[in-house]
Coordinates of C-alpha atoms in Angstrom, one line a residue:
M1 CA 191.1 5.3 186.3
V2 CA 191.7 6.2 182.6
K3 CA 188.8 5.9 180.0
I4 CA 189.8 3.9 176.8
T5 CA 187.6 4.5 173.8
F6 CA 187.6 1.7 171.2
P7 CA 187.0 2.1 167.4
D8 CA 183.4 1.0 167.8
G9 CA 182.8 3.7 170.3
A10 CA 182.7 1.4 173.3
V11 CA 184.5 2.8 176.5
R12 CA 186.1 0.9 179.2
E13 CA 188.0 2.0 182.3
Y14 CA 191.4 0.8 183.3
E15 CA 194.2 1.5 185.8
P16 CA 196.7 4.3 184.9
G17 CA 199.8 3.0 183.4
T18 CA 198.0 0.0 181.7
T19 CA 199.3 -1.0 178.2
A20 CA 197.6 -2.1 175.1
L21 CA 198.9 -5.4 175.6
D22 CA 197.2 -5.5 179.1
I23 CA 193.9 -4.3 177.5
A24 CA 194.2 -7.0 174.8
K25 CA 194.6 -9.6 177.5
S26 CA 191.5 -8.2 179.3
I27 CA 189.5 -9.0 176.1
S28 CA 191.0 -12.3 175.2
E29 CA 194.2 -14.2 175.7
G30 CA 194.2 -15.1 171.9
L31 CA 193.9 -11.5 171.0
S32 CA 196.9 -10.6 173.1
K33 CA 199.1 -13.1 171.3
K34 CA 198.3 -11.3 168.0
V35 CA 198.7 -7.8 169.0
L36 CA 201.9 -6.2 167.5
A37 CA 201.2 -2.4 168.3
A38 CA 198.5 0.0 169.0
V39 CA 197.1 3.3 167.7
V40 CA 196.8 5.5 170.7
N41 CA 195.2 9.0 170.1
G42 CA 196.0 8.8 166.4
Q43 CA 199.7 7.7 166.9
V44 CA 201.1 4.3 166.5
W45 CA 202.6 3.1 169.9
D46 CA 204.4 0.1 171.4
A47 CA 201.6 -2.3 172.7
T48 CA 203.8 -2.4 176.0
R49 CA 203.9 1.5 176.4
P50 CA 201.9 2.6 179.5
V51 CA 198.8 4.8 179.0
Y52 CA 198.1 7.4 181.7
N53 CA 195.4 9.5 180.3
D54 CA 192.0 9.0 178.7
S55 CA 192.7 7.8 175.1
T56 CA 191.3 6.4 172.0
L57 CA 192.8 3.0 171.2
K58 CA 193.0 0.7 168.3
L59 CA 194.8 -2.6 168.6
L60 CA 197.1 -3.5 165.6
T61 CA 197.8 -7.1 164.3
W62 CA 199.4 -8.5 161.3
N63 CA 196.1 -7.8 159.4
E64 CA 196.7 -4.0 159.6
A65 CA 199.3 -2.1 157.4
E66 CA 200.6 -0.4 160.6
G67 CA 201.0 -3.8 162.2
K68 CA 203.1 -5.2 159.4
S69 CA 205.1 -2.0 159.3
T70 CA 205.9 -2.4 163.0
F71 CA 206.7 -6.0 162.7
W72 CA 209.2 -5.2 159.8
H73 CA 210.7 -2.3 161.7
S74 CA 211.5 -4.5 164.7
S75 CA 212.8 -7.1 162.2
A76 CA 215.3 -4.6 161.0
H77 CA 216.6 -4.2 164.5
L78 CA 216.8 -8.0 164.9
L79 CA 218.9 -8.0 161.6
A80 CA 221.2 -5.3 163.0
E81 CA 221.6 -7.4 166.2
A82 CA 222.5 -10.5 164.1
V83 CA 225.0 -8.4 161.9
E84 CA 226.7 -7.0 165.0
A85 CA 227.2 -10.5 166.3
Q86 CA 228.8 -11.6 163.0
F87 CA 230.6 -8.4 162.2
P88 CA 231.9 -6.8 165.4
G89 CA 232.5 -3.0 165.0
V90 CA 229.8 -2.5 162.3
K91 CA 228.3 0.9 162.2
F92 CA 224.6 1.4 161.3
W93 CA 222.8 4.3 159.5
V94 CA 219.0 3.6 159.1
G95 CA 216.8 0.5 159.0
P96 CA 213.3 1.4 158.0
P97 CA 210.3 -0.9 157.1
V98 CA 209.5 -0.7 153.4
E99 CA 206.5 -1.9 151.4
N100 CA 207.4 -5.5 151.5
G101 CA 209.9 -6.2 154.5
F102 CA 212.8 -3.9 155.6
Y103 CA 216.4 -3.0 155.1
Y104 CA 219.3 -1.8 157.2
D105 CA 222.2 0.4 155.9
M106 CA 225.4 -0.3 157.5
D107 CA 229.1 0.4 157.3
L108 CA 231.2 -2.8 157.4
G109 CA 234.6 -1.1 156.8
D110 CA 236.5 -3.0 154.3
R111 CA 234.5 -6.2 154.8
K112 CA 231.9 -7.5 152.2
V113 CA 228.8 -9.5 152.8
S114 CA 228.8 -12.7 150.7
E115 CA 225.8 -15.0 150.1
E116 CA 227.3 -17.3 152.7
D117 CA 227.3 -14.5 155.1
L118 CA 223.7 -13.7 154.4
A119 CA 222.7 -17.4 155.2
A120 CA 224.7 -17.2 158.5
I121 CA 223.0 -13.8 159.4
E122 CA 219.6 -15.3 158.7
K123 CA 220.3 -18.3 160.9
K124 CA 221.5 -15.9 163.7
M125 CA 218.3 -13.9 163.4
S126 CA 216.2 -17.0 163.9
E127 CA 218.4 -17.9 166.9
L128 CA 217.9 -14.5 168.5
A129 CA 214.2 -14.4 167.6
K130 CA 213.5 -17.7 169.6
Q131 CA 215.0 -16.1 172.6
G132 CA 211.9 -14.0 172.9
N133 CA 213.7 -10.8 174.1
P134 CA 211.4 -7.8 174.7
Y135 CA 211.8 -4.6 172.8
I136 CA 212.4 -2.0 175.6
R137 CA 211.9 1.7 175.0
K138 CA 214.1 4.2 177.0
E139 CA 213.8 7.9 177.0
I140 CA 217.2 9.6 176.9
S141 CA 218.7 13.0 177.0
K142 CA 220.4 14.3 173.9
K143 CA 223.7 14.7 175.9
D144 CA 223.6 11.1 177.0
A145 CA 222.7 9.9 173.6
I146 CA 225.6 11.7 172.0
K147 CA 228.0 10.3 174.7
Y148 CA 226.8 6.8 174.0
F149 CA 227.5 6.9 170.2
E150 CA 230.7 9.0 170.8
D151 CA 232.0 6.2 172.9
K152 CA 231.1 3.7 170.1
G153 CA 232.8 6.0 167.5
D154 CA 229.6 5.8 165.4
E155 CA 229.4 9.0 163.2
Y156 CA 226.2 8.0 161.6
K157 CA 224.1 8.0 164.6
L158 CA 225.7 11.2 165.7
D159 CA 224.7 12.8 162.4
L160 CA 221.1 11.7 163.1
L161 CA 221.2 13.1 166.5
Q162 CA 222.1 16.5 165.2
N163 CA 218.5 17.2 164.0
L164 CA 216.7 15.7 167.1
E165 CA 215.3 17.8 169.7
D166 CA 216.2 17.2 173.5
G167 CA 213.4 15.5 175.3
N168 CA 212.2 13.6 172.2
I169 CA 215.0 11.1 171.9
T170 CA 214.5 7.4 172.6
F171 CA 216.7 4.2 172.4
Y172 CA 215.3 0.7 171.9
S173 CA 217.0 -2.3 173.1
Q174 CA 216.5 -6.0 172.6
G175 CA 218.8 -8.8 173.7
A176 CA 222.4 -7.3 173.2
F177 CA 221.4 -4.7 170.7
T178 CA 220.7 -0.9 171.4
D179 CA 219.6 1.6 168.8
L180 CA 218.6 5.1 168.4
C181 CA 215.0 5.0 167.3
R182 CA 211.7 6.6 167.7
G183 CA 209.9 3.3 167.4
P184 CA 207.4 1.7 167.7
H185 CA 208.2 -1.9 168.1
I186 CA 206.4 -5.3 168.7
P187 CA 206.4 -6.6 172.2
Q188 CA 209.1 -9.3 171.8
T189 CA 211.4 -10.9 169.1
G190 CA 209.6 -14.3 169.6
L191 CA 206.6 -13.1 167.4
I192 CA 209.0 -13.2 164.4
K193 CA 208.8 -16.9 163.3
A194 CA 210.0 -16.8 159.6
I195 CA 212.8 -15.0 158.2
K196 CA 214.2 -14.5 154.7
L197 CA 217.2 -12.1 153.8
T198 CA 216.4 -11.3 150.1
N199 CA 219.2 -9.1 148.7
I200 CA 222.5 -7.2 149.3
A201 CA 222.9 -3.8 147.6
G202 CA 225.0 -0.6 147.8
A203 CA 223.5 2.7 149.0
Y204 CA 225.3 5.9 149.4
W205 CA 225.1 7.5 152.7
K206 CA 222.0 10.1 152.7
G207 CA 221.5 9.1 149.1
D208 CA 224.5 11.4 148.0
E209 CA 226.7 10.0 145.4
K210 CA 229.6 12.0 146.9
N211 CA 229.3 10.2 150.3
K212 CA 230.6 6.8 151.2
Q213 CA 228.7 3.7 149.8
L214 CA 227.2 1.5 152.6
T215 CA 226.0 -2.0 152.4
R216 CA 222.2 -2.4 152.4
I217 CA 220.7 -5.7 153.4
Y218 CA 217.1 -6.4 152.6
G219 CA 214.8 -8.8 154.3
I220 CA 211.3 -10.0 155.1
T221 CA 209.7 -11.7 157.9
F222 CA 206.4 -13.2 158.7
P223 CA 204.6 -14.5 161.8
N224 CA 204.5 -18.0 160.4
Q225 CA 206.4 -20.1 157.8
K226 CA 203.3 -20.6 155.4
E227 CA 203.0 -16.9 154.6
L228 CA 206.7 -16.7 153.9
D229 CA 206.5 -19.7 151.5
E230 CA 203.7 -18.0 149.8
Y231 CA 205.5 -14.8 149.5
L232 CA 208.7 -16.6 148.1
H233 CA 206.5 -18.4 145.5
M234 CA 205.1 -15.0 144.6
L235 CA 208.6 -13.6 144.2
E236 CA 209.7 -16.5 141.9
E237 CA 206.6 -15.6 139.8
A238 CA 207.4 -12.0 139.8
K239 CA 211.1 -12.9 138.5
K240 CA 209.4 -14.6 135.5
R241 CA 207.3 -11.6 135.0
D242 CA 210.0 -8.9 135.5
H243 CA 209.2 -6.4 132.8
R244 CA 212.9 -5.6 132.2
K245 CA 213.6 -9.3 131.4
L246 CA 210.3 -9.6 129.2
G247 CA 210.9 -6.3 127.5
K248 CA 214.3 -7.6 126.2
E249 CA 213.0 -11.1 125.3
L250 CA 210.1 -9.7 123.4
G251 CA 211.9 -6.8 121.7
I252 CA 209.8 -4.1 123.4
F253 CA 212.4 -1.6 124.6
A254 CA 216.1 -1.2 125.2
F255 CA 218.5 1.1 126.9
D256 CA 221.9 2.3 125.6
D257 CA 224.7 4.0 127.5
D258 CA 225.2 6.4 124.5
I259 CA 221.7 7.6 124.7
G260 CA 221.7 7.8 128.6
P261 CA 220.3 6.2 131.7
G262 CA 216.4 6.4 132.1
L263 CA 216.0 7.3 128.4
P264 CA 214.3 4.1 126.8
L265 CA 214.6 3.3 123.1
W266 CA 211.2 1.8 121.9
L267 CA 211.9 -1.0 119.5
P268 CA 209.5 -1.9 116.7
N269 CA 207.5 -4.2 118.8
G270 CA 207.3 -1.6 121.7
A271 CA 206.2 1.1 119.1
I272 CA 203.1 -1.3 118.1
V273 CA 202.2 -1.6 121.7
I274 CA 202.4 2.2 122.1
E275 CA 200.3 2.8 118.9
A276 CA 197.6 0.5 120.2
L277 CA 197.4 2.1 123.6
E278 CA 197.3 5.7 122.0
K279 CA 194.5 4.4 119.7
L280 CA 192.5 3.2 122.7
A281 CA 193.1 6.6 124.6
K282 CA 192.3 8.7 121.5
D283 CA 189.1 6.7 120.7
T284 CA 187.9 7.0 124.3
E285 CA 188.8 10.7 124.7
E286 CA 187.1 11.6 121.3
R287 CA 183.9 10.0 122.5
A288 CA 184.1 11.9 125.7
G289 CA 184.6 15.3 124.0
Y290 CA 188.3 15.9 124.3
K291 CA 190.1 18.0 121.9
R292 CA 193.6 16.9 120.8
V293 CA 196.5 19.2 120.9
V294 CA 200.4 19.0 120.5
T295 CA 202.9 21.1 122.4
P296 CA 206.6 21.6 122.2
H297 CA 209.3 19.7 124.1
I298 CA 211.0 23.0 125.5
A299 CA 209.7 26.3 126.7
K300 CA 211.1 29.5 128.2
E301 CA 211.9 29.9 131.8
S302 CA 209.1 32.4 132.3
L303 CA 206.5 29.9 131.6
Y304 CA 207.6 27.7 134.5
L305 CA 207.9 30.7 136.7
T306 CA 204.4 31.7 136.0
S307 CA 203.2 28.1 136.7
G308 CA 205.2 27.9 139.9
H309 CA 206.9 24.7 138.8
L310 CA 210.4 26.1 139.0
P311 CA 210.2 27.0 142.7
Y312 CA 208.4 23.8 143.6
Y313 CA 209.7 21.3 141.1
Q314 CA 213.1 22.5 139.8
D315 CA 215.0 19.6 141.4
S316 CA 213.2 17.2 139.1
M317 CA 213.8 19.2 136.0
Y318 CA 216.7 19.1 133.6
P319 CA 219.0 22.2 133.9
P320 CA 218.3 25.0 131.5
M321 CA 219.9 25.7 128.2
E322 CA 220.5 29.2 127.3
L323 CA 220.1 31.0 123.9
D324 CA 220.3 34.7 123.1
G325 CA 220.2 35.5 126.8
T326 CA 217.0 33.5 127.4
K327 CA 216.7 30.3 129.4
Y328 CA 214.9 27.2 128.0
Y329 CA 213.8 24.1 129.9
L330 CA 212.9 20.7 128.7
K331 CA 209.2 20.2 129.3
A332 CA 208.7 18.4 132.7
M333 CA 204.9 18.5 132.5
N334 CA 202.2 19.5 129.9
C335 CA 199.9 21.6 132.1
P336 CA 201.4 25.1 131.5
H337 CA 201.4 24.5 127.7
H338 CA 197.7 23.4 127.8
H339 CA 196.9 26.6 129.9
K340 CA 198.4 28.7 127.1
I341 CA 196.3 26.9 124.6
F342 CA 193.1 27.5 126.7
A343 CA 194.2 31.3 126.8
A344 CA 194.9 31.6 123.1
E345 CA 191.2 32.2 122.3
P346 CA 188.4 33.8 124.3
K347 CA 186.1 31.5 126.2
S348 CA 182.6 31.8 127.4
Y349 CA 180.5 29.6 129.7
K350 CA 179.1 27.9 126.6
D351 CA 182.7 26.5 125.7
L352 CA 182.9 24.8 129.0
P353 CA 183.8 22.2 130.0
Y354 CA 186.8 22.6 127.8
R355 CA 188.9 19.4 127.5
L356 CA 192.4 19.3 126.0
A357 CA 194.2 16.0 125.6
E358 CA 197.8 15.1 124.5
Y359 CA 200.2 12.2 124.7
G360 CA 202.9 14.7 125.6
T361 CA 206.6 13.8 125.9
C362 CA 208.0 15.0 129.2
Y363 CA 211.5 15.0 130.7
R364 CA 212.2 14.6 134.4
Y365 CA 215.6 14.3 136.0
E366 CA 215.1 11.3 138.2
Q367 CA 218.1 10.5 140.6
S368 CA 220.2 7.7 139.0
G369 CA 219.7 5.5 142.1
E370 CA 216.0 5.8 141.6
L371 CA 215.9 4.6 137.9
F372 CA 214.3 1.4 137.4
G373 CA 213.5 -0.2 134.0
L374 CA 210.4 1.5 132.6
M375 CA 209.0 2.1 136.1
R376 CA 211.2 5.2 136.7
V377 CA 212.7 6.9 133.6
R378 CA 213.8 10.4 132.5
C379 CA 211.8 10.5 129.3
L380 CA 208.0 9.7 129.6
H381 CA 205.0 9.9 127.2
M382 CA 202.0 10.9 129.3
N383 CA 198.3 10.2 128.6
D384 CA 197.7 13.8 129.8
A385 CA 194.7 16.0 129.7
H386 CA 193.2 19.1 131.3
I387 CA 189.7 19.9 131.9
Y388 CA 188.5 23.6 132.4
C389 CA 185.2 23.7 134.0
T390 CA 183.0 25.6 136.4
K391 CA 182.4 24.7 140.1
E392 CA 179.0 23.6 139.2
Q393 CA 180.4 21.2 136.5
F394 CA 183.1 19.8 138.8
Y395 CA 181.1 16.9 140.0
E396 CA 180.3 15.4 136.7
E397 CA 183.6 16.1 135.1
F398 CA 185.6 14.4 138.0
K399 CA 183.1 11.6 138.1
S400 CA 183.6 11.0 134.4
V401 CA 187.3 10.8 134.7
N402 CA 186.9 8.1 137.4
E403 CA 184.6 6.3 135.2
M404 CA 187.1 6.3 132.5
Y405 CA 189.6 4.7 134.9
L406 CA 187.0 1.9 135.6
K407 CA 186.6 1.3 131.9
Y408 CA 190.2 0.8 131.4
F409 CA 190.5 -1.5 134.5
K410 CA 187.8 -3.7 132.8
I411 CA 189.7 -3.7 129.5
F412 CA 193.0 -4.7 131.1
G413 CA 191.6 -7.1 133.7
I414 CA 192.6 -5.1 136.8
D415 CA 190.3 -6.4 139.5
K416 CA 191.9 -4.8 142.6
Y417 CA 192.3 -1.0 142.9
V418 CA 191.9 1.9 145.2
M419 CA 191.8 5.6 144.9
R420 CA 194.3 7.4 147.2
L421 CA 193.2 11.0 148.0
S422 CA 196.2 12.9 148.7
L423 CA 195.8 16.0 150.8
H424 CA 197.9 19.0 151.9
D425 CA 199.7 19.7 155.1
A426 CA 198.6 23.0 156.6
S427 CA 201.9 23.4 158.3
K428 CA 203.7 23.5 154.8
L429 CA 201.5 26.2 153.1
G430 CA 203.8 28.6 151.3
K431 CA 206.6 26.0 151.2
K432 CA 205.5 22.8 149.7
Y433 CA 201.9 24.1 148.9
V434 CA 200.3 27.1 147.5
D435 CA 199.2 29.3 150.5
E436 CA 195.5 29.3 150.0
P437 CA 194.1 27.5 153.1
A438 CA 190.4 28.1 152.4
L439 CA 190.8 26.9 148.7
W440 CA 192.6 23.7 149.9
L441 CA 189.7 22.8 152.2
E442 CA 187.0 23.6 149.6
T443 CA 188.7 21.6 146.8
E444 CA 189.4 18.6 149.0
A445 CA 185.8 18.5 150.1
L446 CA 184.8 18.7 146.3
V447 CA 187.0 15.5 145.5
R448 CA 185.9 13.8 148.7
D449 CA 182.2 14.4 147.8
V450 CA 182.6 12.7 144.3
L451 CA 184.2 9.7 145.9
I452 CA 181.7 9.2 148.6
R453 CA 178.6 9.8 146.3
T454 CA 179.9 7.4 143.6
N455 CA 180.9 4.7 146.2
T456 CA 184.4 4.7 144.9
P457 CA 186.9 2.8 147.3
F458 CA 189.4 5.4 148.6
V459 CA 191.8 6.1 151.4
E460 CA 193.1 9.5 152.5
V461 CA 196.8 10.4 152.9
Q462 CA 198.1 13.6 154.3
D463 CA 200.9 15.6 152.8
E464 CA 201.1 14.1 149.3
A465 CA 199.0 16.6 147.4
A466 CA 200.3 18.4 144.3
F467 CA 201.5 21.9 145.2
Y468 CA 198.6 23.5 143.5
G469 CA 195.7 21.3 144.7
P470 CA 194.5 17.8 146.0
K471 CA 194.9 14.8 143.8
I472 CA 193.8 11.1 143.5
D473 CA 196.8 8.6 143.0
V474 CA 195.3 5.5 141.5
Q475 CA 196.8 2.4 143.1
I476 CA 196.3 -0.9 141.1
W477 CA 197.4 -4.5 141.7
S478 CA 198.7 -7.0 139.0
T479 CA 197.5 -10.5 138.8
I480 CA 200.3 -11.6 141.2
G481 CA 199.3 -9.0 143.8
R482 CA 202.0 -6.3 143.0
E483 CA 200.9 -2.8 143.7
F484 CA 201.5 0.0 141.1
T485 CA 200.7 3.7 141.1
L486 CA 199.1 4.0 137.7
A487 CA 197.9 7.5 137.3
T488 CA 196.6 10.6 138.9
N489 CA 193.5 12.8 138.8
Q490 CA 194.3 16.2 140.2
V491 CA 192.3 19.4 141.1
D492 CA 194.0 22.7 140.5
F493 CA 192.8 26.0 142.0
A494 CA 196.0 27.9 141.5
Q495 CA 197.1 27.6 137.9
G496 CA 194.0 29.5 136.6
R497 CA 194.9 32.6 138.7
R498 CA 198.6 32.3 137.8
F499 CA 197.9 32.3 134.0
K500 CA 195.0 34.7 134.3
L501 CA 192.8 32.2 132.7
E502 CA 189.2 33.3 132.5
F503 CA 185.8 32.8 130.7
T504 CA 182.8 35.0 130.5
N505 CA 180.0 33.6 132.7
K506 CA 176.2 33.8 132.3
D507 CA 176.2 37.3 133.8
N508 CA 178.7 38.5 131.2
A509 CA 181.5 38.7 134.0
P510 CA 185.1 37.1 133.9
E511 CA 185.4 34.1 136.0
I512 CA 188.4 31.7 136.6
P513 CA 187.8 28.1 135.8
L514 CA 188.6 25.1 137.9
I515 CA 191.2 22.8 136.4
I516 CA 191.3 19.0 136.5
H517 CA 194.6 17.4 135.5
R518 CA 194.1 13.7 134.6
A519 CA 196.2 10.8 133.1
P520 CA 194.2 7.7 133.3
L521 CA 196.8 5.5 131.4
G522 CA 199.7 7.3 133.2
T523 CA 202.7 7.0 130.9
H524 CA 203.6 4.6 128.2
E525 CA 206.7 3.7 130.1
R526 CA 205.1 2.8 133.5
F527 CA 201.9 1.3 132.0
I528 CA 203.6 -1.0 129.6
G529 CA 206.0 -2.1 132.3
F530 CA 203.0 -2.9 134.4
L531 CA 201.2 -4.8 131.5
L532 CA 204.4 -6.8 130.8
E533 CA 204.3 -8.1 134.4
H534 CA 200.4 -8.3 134.6
Y535 CA 200.2 -10.4 131.4
A536 CA 203.6 -12.2 131.9
G537 CA 204.4 -10.9 128.4
K538 CA 201.3 -12.7 126.9
F539 CA 199.5 -9.6 125.6
P540 CA 195.9 -9.9 124.6
V541 CA 195.4 -10.1 120.7
W542 CA 194.7 -6.4 120.3
L543 CA 198.0 -5.3 122.0
A544 CA 200.2 -8.1 120.8
P545 CA 203.0 -6.7 118.5
L546 CA 202.6 -9.9 116.4
Q547 CA 199.1 -11.4 116.5
V548 CA 199.3 -14.4 114.3
K549 CA 202.3 -16.6 113.1
I550 CA 201.7 -18.9 110.2
L551 CA 203.6 -22.2 110.4
P552 CA 203.8 -24.1 107.1
I553 CA 204.6 -27.8 107.7
S554 CA 207.0 -27.7 104.9
D555 CA 208.0 -25.5 101.8
K556 CA 205.5 -27.3 99.8
F557 CA 202.8 -25.3 101.5
M558 CA 204.6 -21.8 101.4
E559 CA 202.4 -20.5 98.5
Y560 CA 199.2 -21.2 100.5
A561 CA 200.8 -19.7 103.6
Q562 CA 201.5 -16.6 101.5
N563 CA 197.9 -16.3 100.5
V564 CA 196.8 -16.7 104.1
L565 CA 199.3 -13.9 105.1
E566 CA 197.9 -11.6 102.5
S567 CA 194.3 -12.1 103.6
L568 CA 195.3 -11.4 107.3
K569 CA 197.1 -8.3 106.4
N570 CA 194.3 -7.0 104.3
A571 CA 192.1 -7.4 107.4
D572 CA 194.7 -5.4 109.4
I573 CA 195.8 -8.3 111.4
R574 CA 199.6 -8.2 112.2
A575 CA 201.0 -11.6 110.9
E576 CA 204.1 -13.2 109.8
I577 CA 205.2 -16.7 108.3
D578 CA 207.8 -18.9 109.9
D579 CA 209.7 -19.9 106.8
R580 CA 212.6 -21.6 108.5
P581 CA 213.5 -25.1 107.5
E582 CA 212.5 -26.5 110.9
K583 CA 210.3 -29.2 111.9
I584 CA 206.8 -28.1 112.8
G585 CA 207.2 -29.0 116.5
R586 CA 210.2 -26.7 116.8
K587 CA 208.2 -23.8 115.0
I588 CA 205.4 -24.3 117.6
R589 CA 207.6 -24.2 120.6
D590 CA 209.4 -21.1 119.4
T591 CA 206.2 -19.4 118.8
E592 CA 204.9 -20.2 122.1
L593 CA 208.1 -18.9 123.8
A594 CA 207.7 -15.7 121.7
K595 CA 204.1 -15.3 123.2
V596 CA 202.4 -14.9 119.9
P597 CA 198.6 -15.2 120.6
Y598 CA 197.6 -17.4 117.5
M599 CA 199.5 -20.0 115.5
L600 CA 198.1 -21.2 112.2
V601 CA 199.6 -24.4 111.1
V602 CA 199.1 -25.2 107.4
G603 CA 199.8 -28.6 105.6
E604 CA 198.2 -30.7 102.9
K605 CA 194.8 -31.0 104.6
E606 CA 194.5 -27.4 105.2
V607 CA 195.3 -26.6 101.6
N608 CA 192.9 -29.0 100.3
E609 CA 190.1 -27.7 102.6
N610 CA 191.0 -24.0 102.5
K611 CA 191.4 -24.0 106.2
V612 CA 193.9 -23.3 108.9
A613 CA 194.7 -25.5 112.1
V614 CA 194.4 -22.9 114.9
R615 CA 196.6 -23.0 118.1
R616 CA 196.1 -20.5 120.9
Q617 CA 198.9 -19.4 123.1
G618 CA 198.8 -21.5 126.3
K619 CA 195.8 -23.5 125.2
G620 CA 197.2 -25.6 122.3
D621 CA 195.2 -26.9 119.3
T622 CA 191.6 -25.4 119.1
G623 CA 190.8 -27.1 115.8
S624 CA 190.6 -26.3 112.1
K625 CA 188.7 -23.4 110.5
P626 CA 188.1 -21.8 107.2
V627 CA 190.5 -18.9 106.8
D628 CA 187.6 -16.4 106.4
D629 CA 186.0 -17.5 109.6
F630 CA 189.2 -17.2 111.6
I631 CA 189.7 -13.7 110.1
K632 CA 186.2 -12.6 111.0
E633 CA 186.4 -13.9 114.7
T634 CA 189.8 -12.3 115.1
V635 CA 188.8 -8.9 113.7
V636 CA 185.9 -8.8 116.2
E637 CA 188.2 -9.8 119.0
I638 CA 190.7 -7.2 118.1
K639 CA 188.0 -4.5 117.7
N640 CA 186.4 -5.4 121.1
R641 CA 189.8 -5.5 122.8
G642 CA 188.9 -8.8 124.1

């Protein structure tokens, strides 16, 4: 008998060779119908794979992320089977699950996939799913695997096989389709009840622009039609909120071929939003004891060699420019510059914690295929800061940074978030990570302690730390449920040594400070992109580029409108007059479409009573008010960032 230990600590005994699906059936028939895969001894397995030794077991359903991932991975294989039926001779590269759904890259030769083809493939997938074919795992030797794909003339799978070790190669088959795959997969295709192929795109083989462009088909599947319908509704809402579309309509930003890809131009309205965000950050940081600094956009190669960024980060930096035999790099990160500012003057323990803040401009060479509106750019303005502190001060400093995040979440109406604690991988020390195993464990424990003691929701992720220390990536969700990586909070135990940073401690001896890198509002680019989608372009009053539009009913009331405008501007309220010879209904509609928070309609009654008829974006008429009362209320709303 083998002993199976469940997540709650319960232990049951089963015959050797039993499967997770068998175990689920022994608990309840209903559970067995929901099981998609299982975690066996920490690894995700097929629910139909036999277990021969004592093991820990967690059953995975649609409710777990690993369950969804397995479901979508299996759906990618179902897509490939359907495509092979429609396009004989097709060759496949890779078909992984992604955040929402899956895709498969394929070589169709000279053939193109049309929207009509997509509908036919989707229909074929549904037919194949209803057959309820099992996903069958088969271990195969490398020699036999190579022969199989040589016979098929599939150079893509042969390329994948080059890097696989003999004895660790598996095929998966369902119906008439067989693929090279490490799995895992769901028990059978019949669990896939609702299917939608969402997009056709081009993708270079291995992501290299020099290679052949393959066809990539995206899709998503669900265990029932209701969830698919809800997802498609969310997609439609997301299209309306696409920051690229809204950014253009609202005059926030633009791209230009003569400037270059990934280098946004901030238009006047965008510059206003930037200034409002910077004011929020500067006000918050000033109260928190930060000192503001400004650093150059370029630096000598020696700075980034000292920091270690060139060996670890060079692929993401622009190539150097050379002057008088010295190489200079565009700044990809602010931290080395801030370290030099710390070192510019002697420090004692009385100066710590020492907090430096800057909205620094950085340049990163993102691959062209990864650029996406404001979300992935090559020029970014970062709400950056570095805190130099003692080990004893670390808890309070790191906690204060997290509390700053929470304050911002409240201001922007962000209700759902999680901190992702990114840890190192010990097998990659000296390659991807600084080779200081003891310091890695110590600093990871320090961060974990803060999160646990402050009851902060977090998850741990291996092999995603910064090269110089553990970090927290802040994951947030917009009002329609889209996930974003907003910002980061990092611990650095390496840079202080590299830059020979030190302060004089209480014993009058030199000591190296711990460094916290933090960027609560991330970059202007990513955060404004998020806000455009989060608010659907309807910024709160304090952030709106134009806060008030005055709508005179006719030219007779233009003088009064000008007086109202002057009063608003004197109160630092951003306002304009719609002086077009249009009917008031048209002016109201156009102002609604422009997403201006307040409209002030002025006519004969308003002039006689020294009032304005107030309309609020999305709410309509809210009644008449004296001009001074409206101004007082709006000034308070702006000040409080309501």
